[in-house]
Amino acid sequence: MTGTPDTIVHLLRHGEVHNPDGVLYGRRDGFHLSDLGHRMAERIAEQIGHRDIVHLRSSPLERAQETGRPLARALGLDIVTDERVIESTNVFEGEQFGPGRNALKKPSTWRHLWNPFKPSWGEPYKEVVARMMSAVHDARREAQGHEAVVVSHQLPIWTTRLAAEGRSFLHDPRKRQCTLCSLTSLHFVGERLAQVSYSEPAGDLIPTGDRSAPFSAGGAAEEDRP
């Protein structure tokens, strides 16, 4: 890397969602943070609310907006709602993936699984990266010389990181390094992305057993499975 990063755009994944039925909620309305999710959001404000963050934008979905609010209050910023950082589309949206109710066991769903590189069950990875990076660069320009936070969702954040690091989009969802309320930070020198870093300011709030489970903490299905 040459040059010292002058602008940082942090991609913040939302906190835990109240989803006792294990529904793949995707872009559906009505899925809010759980009590633990609100604690995670408050922890984010405590941990990074003192940083040189001058711009905050978020996915329009409730869980993302609710995650960003404590930080917005701490910083005295308004949240800019940005459709480009919304969750990815998925044909399994609304299906249940909890124990004993896994939609992938139904033969009628198998026709959607033929191409994991695209992926065939949802929004193409390249399109996800294109919209995410468009929003990232707008946030970078707004925060030039400072820091910005973009509240988004696991798959869009992870896919953006894979692209930034030149890695294959094919991956095991259970092995994504993108826990609840984690920060995937993009460090820029001018307009050039120079470095990617990762941290978990609320990591101690995530139950140990949920870190490697195929479902989110609290029984919530991962937003973008399979």
Coordinates of N, CA and C in Angstrom, one line a residue:
M1 N 0.8 -1.2 0.0 CA 0.0 0.0 0.0 C 0.9 1.2 0.0
T2 N 0.6 2.2 -0.8 CA 1.3 3.5 -0.8 C 0.3 4.6 -0.4
G3 N 0.8 5.5 0.4 CA 0.0 6.6 0.9 C -0.8 6.2 2.1
T4 N -1.2 7.2 2.9 CA -1.9 7.0 4.1 C -3.4 7.2 3.9
P5 N -4.2 6.2 4.3 CA -5.7 6.4 4.1 C -6.2 7.7 4.7
D6 N -7.0 8.4 3.9 CA -7.5 9.7 4.4 C -9.0 9.6 4.7
T7 N -9.6 8.6 4.2 CA -11.1 8.5 4.4 C -11.4 7.0 4.6
I8 N -12.3 6.8 5.6 CA -12.7 5.4 5.9 C -14.2 5.3 5.8
V9 N -14.7 4.3 5.1 CA -16.1 4.0 5.0 C -16.3 2.7 5.7
H10 N -17.1 2.7 6.8 CA -17.3 1.5 7.6 C -18.7 0.9 7.2
L11 N -18.7 -0.4 6.8 CA -19.9 -1.1 6.5 C -20.4 -1.8 7.8
L12 N -21.4 -1.3 8.3 CA -21.9 -1.8 9.6 C -23.1 -2.8 9.4
R13 N -23.0 -4.0 9.8 CA -24.1 -5.0 9.7 C -25.1 -4.7 10.8
H14 N -26.3 -4.8 10.6 CA -27.3 -4.5 11.6 C -27.2 -5.6 12.8
G15 N -28.0 -5.3 13.9 CA -28.0 -6.1 15.0 C -29.0 -7.3 14.9
E16 N -29.1 -8.1 15.9 CA -29.9 -9.2 15.9 C -31.4 -8.9 15.7
V17 N -32.1 -9.7 14.9 CA -33.5 -9.4 14.6 C -34.4 -10.4 15.4
H18 N -35.6 -9.9 15.8 CA -36.6 -10.7 16.4 C -37.2 -11.5 15.4
N19 N -37.0 -12.8 15.3 CA -37.5 -13.7 14.3 C -37.6 -15.1 14.8
P20 N -38.5 -15.3 15.7 CA -38.6 -16.6 16.4 C -39.1 -17.8 15.5
D21 N -39.7 -17.5 14.3 CA -40.1 -18.5 13.4 C -39.1 -18.9 12.4
G22 N -37.9 -18.3 12.4 CA -36.8 -18.6 11.5 C -37.2 -18.3 10.1
V23 N -37.8 -17.2 9.8 CA -38.2 -16.8 8.4 C -37.0 -16.2 7.8
L24 N -36.8 -16.5 6.5 CA -35.8 -15.7 5.7 C -36.5 -14.4 5.3
Y25 N -36.2 -13.4 6.1 CA -37.0 -12.2 5.9 C -36.6 -11.3 4.8
G26 N -35.4 -11.4 4.3 CA -35.0 -10.6 3.1 C -35.4 -9.2 3.2
R27 N -36.2 -8.7 2.2 CA -36.6 -7.3 2.2 C -37.9 -7.0 2.8
R28 N -38.5 -8.0 3.5 CA -39.8 -7.8 4.0 C -39.8 -6.8 5.1
D29 N -41.0 -6.1 5.2 CA -41.2 -5.1 6.3 C -41.6 -5.9 7.6
G30 N -41.4 -5.2 8.7 CA -42.0 -5.7 9.9 C -41.0 -6.6 10.8
F31 N -39.7 -6.6 10.3 CA -38.7 -7.4 11.1 C -37.8 -6.4 11.8
H32 N -38.0 -6.3 13.1 CA -37.3 -5.3 13.9 C -36.2 -6.0 14.8
L33 N -35.3 -5.1 15.3 CA -34.3 -5.6 16.2 C -34.9 -6.3 17.5
S34 N -34.3 -7.3 17.9 CA -34.7 -7.9 19.2 C -34.1 -7.0 20.3
D35 N -34.4 -7.4 21.6 CA -33.9 -6.7 22.7 C -32.3 -6.7 22.6
L36 N -31.8 -7.9 22.3 CA -30.3 -8.0 22.2 C -29.8 -7.1 21.1
G37 N -30.6 -7.1 20.0 CA -30.2 -6.3 18.8 C -30.1 -4.8 19.2
H38 N -31.0 -4.3 20.0 CA -31.0 -3.0 20.4 C -29.7 -2.7 21.3
R39 N -29.4 -3.7 22.2 CA -28.2 -3.6 23.0 C -27.0 -3.5 22.1
M40 N -27.0 -4.3 21.1 CA -25.8 -4.3 20.1 C -25.7 -2.9 19.5
A41 N -26.8 -2.3 19.1 CA -26.8 -1.0 18.4 C -26.3 0.1 19.4
E42 N -26.7 0.0 20.7 CA -26.2 0.9 21.7 C -24.7 0.7 21.9
R43 N -24.3 -0.5 21.8 CA -22.8 -0.8 22.0 C -22.0 -0.1 20.9
I44 N -22.6 -0.2 19.7 CA -21.9 0.4 18.5 C -21.7 1.9 18.8
A45 N -22.8 2.6 19.3 CA -22.7 4.0 19.5 C -21.7 4.3 20.6
E46 N -21.6 3.4 21.6 CA -20.6 3.6 22.7 C -19.2 3.4 22.2
Q47 N -19.0 2.5 21.3 CA -17.6 2.1 20.9 C -17.1 3.0 19.8
I48 N -17.9 3.5 18.9 CA -17.4 4.3 17.8 C -18.0 5.7 17.7
G49 N -18.9 6.1 18.7 CA -19.5 7.4 18.6 C -18.5 8.5 18.9
H50 N -17.3 8.3 19.3 CA -16.3 9.3 19.5 C -15.4 9.5 18.3
R51 N -15.6 8.7 17.3 CA -14.7 8.7 16.1 C -15.1 9.9 15.2
D52 N -14.2 10.1 14.2 CA -14.4 11.3 13.3 C -15.4 10.9 12.2
I53 N -16.6 10.5 12.6 CA -17.6 10.1 11.6 C -18.5 11.3 11.3
V54 N -18.5 11.7 10.1 CA -19.3 12.9 9.7 C -20.5 12.6 8.7
H55 N -20.6 11.3 8.4 CA -21.7 10.9 7.5 C -22.2 9.5 7.8
L56 N -23.6 9.4 7.8 CA -24.2 8.1 8.1 C -25.3 7.8 7.2
R57 N -25.3 6.7 6.5 CA -26.4 6.3 5.7 C -26.8 4.8 6.0
S58 N -28.0 4.5 5.6 CA -28.5 3.2 6.0 C -29.5 2.6 4.9
S59 N -29.5 1.3 4.9 CA -30.6 0.6 4.2 C -31.9 1.1 4.7
P60 N -33.0 1.0 3.9 CA -34.3 1.5 4.4 C -35.0 0.5 5.3
L61 N -34.5 -0.7 5.4 CA -35.2 -1.8 6.2 C -35.1 -1.4 7.7
E62 N -36.2 -1.8 8.4 CA -36.3 -1.4 9.9 C -35.1 -1.8 10.7
R63 N -34.6 -3.0 10.5 CA -33.5 -3.5 11.3 C -32.2 -2.7 11.1
A64 N -32.0 -2.2 9.9 CA -30.8 -1.3 9.7 C -31.0 0.1 10.2
Q65 N -32.2 0.6 10.0 CA -32.5 2.0 10.6 C -32.4 2.0 12.1
E66 N -32.9 0.9 12.7 CA -32.9 0.9 14.2 C -31.4 0.7 14.7
T67 N -30.6 0.0 13.9 CA -29.2 -0.1 14.3 C -28.5 1.2 14.2
G68 N -28.8 2.0 13.3 CA -28.1 3.3 13.1 C -28.5 4.4 14.0
R69 N -29.7 4.3 14.6 CA -30.2 5.4 15.4 C -29.4 5.8 16.6
P70 N -29.0 4.8 17.4 CA -28.1 5.2 18.6 C -26.8 5.9 18.1
L71 N -26.2 5.5 17.1 CA -25.0 6.1 16.6 C -25.3 7.5 16.0
A72 N -26.4 7.7 15.3 CA -26.8 9.0 14.8 C -27.0 10.0 16.0
R73 N -27.7 9.5 17.1 CA -27.8 10.4 18.2 C -26.5 10.8 18.8
A74 N -25.6 9.8 19.0 CA -24.3 10.1 19.6 C -23.5 11.0 18.8
L75 N -23.6 11.0 17.5 CA -22.8 11.8 16.6 C -23.5 13.1 16.2
G76 N -24.8 13.2 16.5 CA -25.6 14.4 16.1 C -25.8 14.5 14.6
L77 N -26.0 13.3 13.9 CA -26.1 13.2 12.5 C -27.5 12.7 12.1
D78 N -27.9 13.1 10.9 CA -29.1 12.5 10.3 C -28.7 11.3 9.6
I79 N -29.6 10.3 9.5 CA -29.4 9.1 8.7 C -29.9 9.3 7.3
V80 N -29.0 9.1 6.3 CA -29.4 9.2 4.9 C -29.9 7.8 4.5
T81 N -31.1 7.7 4.1 CA -31.6 6.4 3.7 C -31.2 6.1 2.2
D82 N -30.6 5.0 2.0 CA -30.1 4.6 0.7 C -30.5 3.3 0.2
E83 N -31.4 3.2 -0.8 CA -31.9 1.9 -1.3 C -30.8 1.0 -1.8
R84 N -29.7 1.6 -2.2 CA -28.6 0.8 -2.8 C -27.9 -0.2 -1.8
V85 N -28.1 0.1 -0.5 CA -27.4 -0.8 0.4 C -28.4 -1.7 1.1
I86 N -29.6 -2.0 0.5 CA -30.6 -2.8 1.0 C -30.2 -4.3 0.9
E87 N -30.9 -5.2 1.6 CA -30.6 -6.6 1.5 C -30.8 -7.1 0.0
S88 N -30.1 -8.2 -0.3 CA -30.2 -8.8 -1.6 C -31.5 -9.5 -1.8
T89 N -32.0 -9.6 -3.1 CA -33.2 -10.3 -3.3 C -32.9 -11.8 -3.3
N90 N -34.0 -12.6 -3.0 CA -33.8 -14.0 -2.8 C -35.2 -14.7 -3.0
V91 N -35.2 -15.7 -3.9 CA -36.4 -16.4 -4.2 C -37.0 -17.2 -3.0
F92 N -36.2 -17.4 -2.0 CA -36.6 -18.1 -0.8 C -37.2 -17.1 0.3
E93 N -37.3 -15.9 0.0 CA -37.8 -14.9 1.0 C -39.2 -15.3 1.4
G94 N -39.4 -15.3 2.7 CA -40.7 -15.7 3.3 C -40.7 -17.2 3.8
E95 N -39.7 -18.0 3.3 CA -39.7 -19.4 3.7 C -39.1 -19.5 5.1
Q96 N -39.3 -20.6 5.7 CA -38.8 -20.9 7.0 C -37.6 -21.8 6.9
F97 N -36.6 -21.5 7.7 CA -35.3 -22.3 7.8 C -34.9 -22.7 9.2
G98 N -35.9 -22.6 10.1 CA -35.6 -23.0 11.4 C -35.5 -24.5 11.6
P99 N -35.1 -25.1 12.7 CA -35.0 -26.5 12.9 C -36.4 -27.2 12.6
G100 N -36.3 -28.2 11.7 CA -37.4 -29.0 11.4 C -38.3 -28.4 10.3
R101 N -38.0 -27.2 9.9 CA -38.8 -26.5 8.9 C -37.9 -25.8 7.8
N102 N -37.1 -26.7 7.2 CA -36.1 -26.1 6.3 C -36.6 -26.2 4.8
A103 N -36.8 -25.1 4.2 CA -37.3 -25.0 2.9 C -36.5 -25.7 1.8
L104 N -35.2 -25.9 2.1 CA -34.3 -26.6 1.2 C -34.5 -28.1 1.1
K105 N -35.4 -28.6 2.0 CA -35.7 -30.0 1.9 C -36.8 -30.3 0.9
K106 N -37.5 -29.2 0.4 CA -38.6 -29.4 -0.5 C -38.0 -29.5 -1.9
P107 N -38.3 -30.6 -2.7 CA -37.8 -30.8 -4.0 C -38.1 -29.6 -5.0
S108 N -39.2 -29.0 -4.7 CA -39.7 -27.9 -5.6 C -38.7 -26.7 -5.5
T109 N -37.9 -26.6 -4.5 CA -36.9 -25.5 -4.4 C -35.6 -25.8 -5.1
W110 N -35.3 -27.0 -5.4 CA -34.0 -27.4 -5.8 C -33.6 -26.8 -7.2
R111 N -34.6 -26.5 -8.0 CA -34.3 -25.9 -9.3 C -33.6 -24.5 -9.2
H112 N -33.7 -23.9 -8.0 CA -33.1 -22.6 -7.8 C -31.6 -22.7 -7.5
L113 N -31.1 -23.9 -7.3 CA -29.8 -24.0 -6.7 C -28.7 -24.4 -7.7
W114 N -29.0 -24.3 -9.0 CA -28.1 -24.9 -10.0 C -26.8 -24.1 -10.1
N115 N -26.7 -22.8 -9.8 CA -25.5 -22.1 -10.1 C -25.1 -21.2 -8.8
P116 N -24.3 -21.7 -8.0 CA -23.9 -20.9 -6.8 C -23.0 -19.7 -7.1
F117 N -22.4 -19.6 -8.3 CA -21.6 -18.5 -8.7 C -22.4 -17.3 -9.0
K118 N -23.6 -17.4 -9.4 CA -24.4 -16.3 -9.9 C -24.9 -15.4 -8.7
P119 N -25.6 -15.8 -7.7 CA -26.2 -17.1 -7.5 C -27.6 -17.3 -8.2
S120 N -27.9 -18.5 -8.5 CA -29.2 -18.7 -9.2 C -30.4 -18.5 -8.4
W121 N -30.3 -18.4 -7.1 CA -31.5 -18.2 -6.2 C -31.7 -16.7 -5.9
G122 N -30.9 -15.8 -6.4 CA -31.1 -14.5 -6.0 C -30.4 -13.5 -6.8
E123 N -30.2 -12.3 -6.3 CA -29.6 -11.2 -7.0 C -28.2 -11.5 -7.4
P124 N -27.7 -11.3 -8.6 CA -26.3 -11.6 -9.0 C -25.3 -10.9 -8.1
Y125 N -24.3 -11.6 -7.7 CA -23.3 -11.0 -6.8 C -22.7 -9.7 -7.4
K126 N -22.4 -9.7 -8.7 CA -21.8 -8.5 -9.4 C -22.7 -7.3 -9.3
E127 N -24.0 -7.5 -9.4 CA -25.0 -6.4 -9.2 C -25.0 -5.9 -7.8
V128 N -24.9 -6.8 -6.8 CA -24.9 -6.4 -5.4 C -23.6 -5.5 -5.2
V129 N -22.5 -5.9 -5.7 CA -21.3 -5.2 -5.5 C -21.4 -3.8 -6.2
A130 N -21.9 -3.8 -7.4 CA -22.0 -2.5 -8.1 C -22.9 -1.5 -7.4
R131 N -24.0 -1.9 -6.8 CA -24.8 -0.9 -6.1 C -24.2 -0.5 -4.8
M132 N -23.6 -1.5 -4.1 CA -23.0 -1.2 -2.8 C -21.8 -0.2 -3.0
M133 N -21.0 -0.5 -4.0 CA -19.8 0.4 -4.2 C -20.2 1.8 -4.7
S134 N -21.3 1.9 -5.4 CA -21.8 3.2 -5.8 C -22.2 4.0 -4.5
A135 N -22.8 3.3 -3.6 CA -23.2 4.0 -2.3 C -22.0 4.3 -1.5
V136 N -21.0 3.4 -1.5 CA -19.8 3.6 -0.7 C -19.0 4.8 -1.2
H137 N -18.9 4.9 -2.5 CA -18.2 6.1 -3.0 C -18.9 7.4 -2.8
D138 N -20.2 7.4 -2.8 CA -21.0 8.6 -2.4 C -20.7 8.9 -0.9
A139 N -20.7 7.9 -0.1 CA -20.3 8.1 1.3 C -18.9 8.6 1.5
R140 N -18.0 8.1 0.7 CA -16.6 8.5 0.8 C -16.5 10.0 0.4
R141 N -17.2 10.4 -0.6 CA -17.1 11.8 -1.1 C -17.7 12.7 0.0
E142 N -18.8 12.3 0.6 CA -19.4 13.1 1.7 C -18.5 13.2 2.9
A143 N -17.7 12.2 3.1 CA -16.9 12.2 4.3 C -15.4 12.5 4.0
Q144 N -15.1 13.0 2.9 CA -13.7 13.1 2.4 C -12.8 13.7 3.6
G145 N -11.8 12.9 3.9 CA -10.8 13.3 4.9 C -11.3 12.9 6.3
H146 N -12.4 12.2 6.4 CA -13.0 11.8 7.7 C -13.5 10.4 7.6
E147 N -14.5 10.0 8.3 CA -15.1 8.7 8.3 C -16.6 8.7 8.0
A148 N -17.1 7.6 7.4 CA -18.5 7.5 7.2 C -18.9 6.1 7.6
V149 N -20.2 5.9 7.9 CA -20.8 4.6 8.3 C -22.0 4.3 7.4
V150 N -22.0 3.1 6.8 CA -23.1 2.6 6.0 C -23.7 1.4 6.7
V151 N -24.9 1.5 7.1 CA -25.6 0.3 7.8 C -26.3 -0.5 6.7
S152 N -25.8 -1.8 6.6 CA -26.3 -2.7 5.6 C -26.6 -4.1 6.1
H153 N -26.4 -5.1 5.3 CA -26.8 -6.5 5.6 C -25.6 -7.4 5.3
Q154 N -25.7 -8.6 5.9 CA -24.5 -9.5 5.8 C -24.1 -9.8 4.4
L155 N -25.0 -10.3 3.5 CA -24.6 -10.7 2.2 C -24.0 -9.5 1.4
P156 N -24.7 -8.4 1.3 CA -24.1 -7.2 0.6 C -22.8 -6.8 1.1
I157 N -22.6 -6.8 2.4 CA -21.3 -6.4 3.0 C -20.2 -7.5 2.6
W158 N -20.5 -8.7 2.8 CA -19.6 -9.8 2.6 C -19.2 -9.8 1.1
T159 N -20.2 -9.7 0.2 CA -19.9 -9.8 -1.2 C -19.0 -8.6 -1.6
T160 N -19.3 -7.4 -1.0 CA -18.4 -6.3 -1.3 C -17.0 -6.5 -0.8
R161 N -16.8 -7.1 0.3 CA -15.5 -7.4 0.8 C -14.8 -8.4 -0.1
L162 N -15.5 -9.4 -0.6 CA -14.9 -10.4 -1.5 C -14.4 -9.7 -2.7
A163 N -15.2 -8.8 -3.3 CA -14.8 -8.1 -4.5 C -13.6 -7.2 -4.2
A164 N -13.6 -6.5 -3.1 CA -12.5 -5.6 -2.8 C -11.2 -6.3 -2.6
E165 N -11.3 -7.5 -2.1 CA -10.1 -8.3 -1.9 C -9.7 -9.2 -3.0
G166 N -10.5 -9.1 -4.1 CA -10.2 -10.0 -5.3 C -10.4 -11.4 -5.1
R167 N -11.4 -11.8 -4.3 CA -11.6 -13.2 -3.9 C -12.9 -13.7 -4.7
S168 N -13.0 -15.0 -4.8 CA -14.2 -15.6 -5.5 C -15.4 -15.4 -4.7
F169 N -16.5 -15.2 -5.4 CA -17.8 -15.0 -4.8 C -18.4 -16.4 -4.2
L170 N -17.9 -17.5 -4.7 CA -18.3 -18.8 -4.2 C -17.8 -19.0 -2.7
H171 N -18.7 -19.2 -1.8 CA -18.3 -19.3 -0.4 C -19.4 -20.0 0.4
D172 N -19.0 -20.5 1.6 CA -19.9 -21.1 2.5 C -20.5 -20.0 3.4
P173 N -21.8 -19.8 3.4 CA -22.4 -18.7 4.2 C -22.1 -18.8 5.7
R174 N -21.8 -20.0 6.2 CA -21.5 -20.2 7.6 C -20.2 -19.7 8.0
K175 N -19.3 -19.4 7.0 CA -17.9 -19.0 7.2 C -17.7 -17.5 6.9
R176 N -18.7 -16.7 6.7 CA -18.5 -15.3 6.5 C -18.0 -14.6 7.7
Q177 N -17.0 -13.8 7.5 CA -16.5 -13.0 8.7 C -17.3 -11.7 8.6
C178 N -18.5 -11.8 9.2 CA -19.4 -10.6 9.2 C -20.5 -10.8 10.2
T179 N -20.1 -10.8 11.5 CA -21.1 -11.1 12.6 C -22.0 -9.9 12.8
L180 N -23.0 -10.1 13.6 CA -24.0 -9.0 13.9 C -23.3 -7.8 14.5
C181 N -23.6 -6.6 13.9 CA -23.0 -5.3 14.3 C -21.5 -5.3 14.1
S182 N -21.0 -6.0 13.2 CA -19.6 -6.0 12.9 C -19.3 -4.8 11.9
L183 N -18.0 -4.4 11.9 CA -17.6 -3.3 11.0 C -16.6 -3.9 9.9
T184 N -17.0 -3.8 8.7 CA -16.0 -4.0 7.6 C -15.6 -2.7 7.0
S185 N -14.4 -2.3 7.3 CA -14.0 -0.9 7.0 C -13.1 -0.8 5.8
L186 N -13.5 0.1 4.9 CA -12.8 0.3 3.6 C -12.0 1.6 3.7
H187 N -10.7 1.5 3.6 CA -9.8 2.6 3.8 C -9.4 3.1 2.4
F188 N -9.6 4.4 2.2 CA -9.3 5.0 0.9 C -8.1 6.0 1.0
V189 N -7.3 6.0 -0.1 CA -6.3 7.0 -0.3 C -6.9 7.8 -1.5
G190 N -7.4 9.0 -1.3 CA -8.1 9.7 -2.3 C -9.3 8.8 -2.8
E191 N -9.4 8.5 -4.1 CA -10.5 7.7 -4.6 C -10.1 6.2 -4.6
R192 N -8.9 5.9 -4.2 CA -8.4 4.5 -4.4 C -8.6 3.7 -3.1
L193 N -9.2 2.5 -3.2 CA -9.4 1.6 -2.0 C -8.0 1.0 -1.8
A194 N -7.5 1.3 -0.6 CA -6.1 0.8 -0.3 C -6.1 -0.3 0.7
Q195 N -7.1 -0.5 1.5 CA -7.1 -1.5 2.6 C -8.5 -1.9 3.1
V196 N -8.7 -3.1 3.5 CA -9.9 -3.5 4.1 C -9.6 -4.1 5.5
S197 N -10.3 -3.6 6.5 CA -10.1 -4.1 7.9 C -11.5 -4.6 8.5
Y198 N -11.4 -5.3 9.6 CA -12.6 -5.9 10.1 C -12.5 -5.8 11.6
S199 N -13.7 -5.5 12.3 CA -13.7 -5.5 13.8 C -15.1 -5.8 14.2
E200 N -15.2 -6.2 15.5 CA -16.5 -6.6 16.1 C -16.7 -5.9 17.4
P201 N -17.2 -4.6 17.3 CA -17.4 -3.8 18.5 C -18.4 -4.4 19.5
A202 N -19.3 -5.2 19.0 CA -20.4 -5.8 19.8 C -20.2 -7.3 19.9
G203 N -19.0 -7.8 19.5 CA -18.8 -9.2 19.4 C -19.1 -10.0 20.7
D204 N -18.8 -9.4 21.9 CA -19.0 -10.1 23.1 C -20.5 -10.3 23.5
L205 N -21.4 -9.6 22.8 CA -22.8 -9.8 23.0 C -23.4 -11.0 22.2
I206 N -22.7 -11.5 21.3 CA -23.2 -12.6 20.4 C -23.0 -13.9 21.2
P207 N -24.0 -14.7 21.4 CA -23.9 -16.0 22.1 C -22.9 -16.8 21.3
T208 N -22.0 -17.5 22.1 CA -20.9 -18.3 21.5 C -21.5 -19.3 20.4
G209 N -22.5 -20.0 20.8 CA -23.0 -21.0 19.9 C -23.6 -20.5 18.6
D210 N -23.9 -19.2 18.5 CA -24.4 -18.6 17.3 C -23.4 -18.2 16.3
R211 N -22.1 -18.1 16.7 CA -21.1 -17.6 15.8 C -20.9 -18.5 14.6
S212 N -21.0 -19.8 14.8 CA -20.7 -20.7 13.7 C -22.0 -21.4 13.2
A213 N -23.1 -21.0 13.7 CA -24.4 -21.7 13.4 C -24.9 -21.2 12.0
P214 N -25.7 -22.0 11.3 CA -26.2 -21.5 10.0 C -27.3 -20.5 10.1
F215 N -27.7 -20.2 11.4 CA -28.8 -19.2 11.6 C -28.3 -18.2 12.5
S216 N -28.9 -17.0 12.4 CA -28.5 -15.9 13.2 C -28.8 -16.1 14.7
A217 N -28.2 -15.3 15.6 CA -28.5 -15.4 17.0 C -30.0 -15.2 17.2
G218 N -30.5 -15.9 18.2 CA -31.9 -15.8 18.6 C -32.9 -16.5 17.7
G219 N -32.4 -17.5 16.9 CA -33.2 -18.3 16.0 C -33.6 -17.6 14.7
A220 N -33.0 -16.5 14.4 CA -33.4 -15.8 13.1 C -32.6 -16.4 12.0
A221 N -33.3 -16.8 10.9 CA -32.7 -17.4 9.8 C -31.7 -16.4 9.1
E222 N -30.6 -16.8 8.6 CA -29.7 -15.9 7.9 C -30.5 -15.3 6.7
E223 N -30.3 -14.0 6.5 CA -31.1 -13.3 5.5 C -31.0 -13.8 4.1
D224 N -29.9 -14.4 3.8 CA -29.6 -14.7 2.4 C -29.3 -16.1 2.1
R225 N -29.8 -17.0 3.0 CA -29.5 -18.4 2.6 C -30.3 -18.8 1.4
P226 N -29.8 -19.8 0.6 CA -28.9 -20.8 1.1 C -27.4 -20.3 1.0

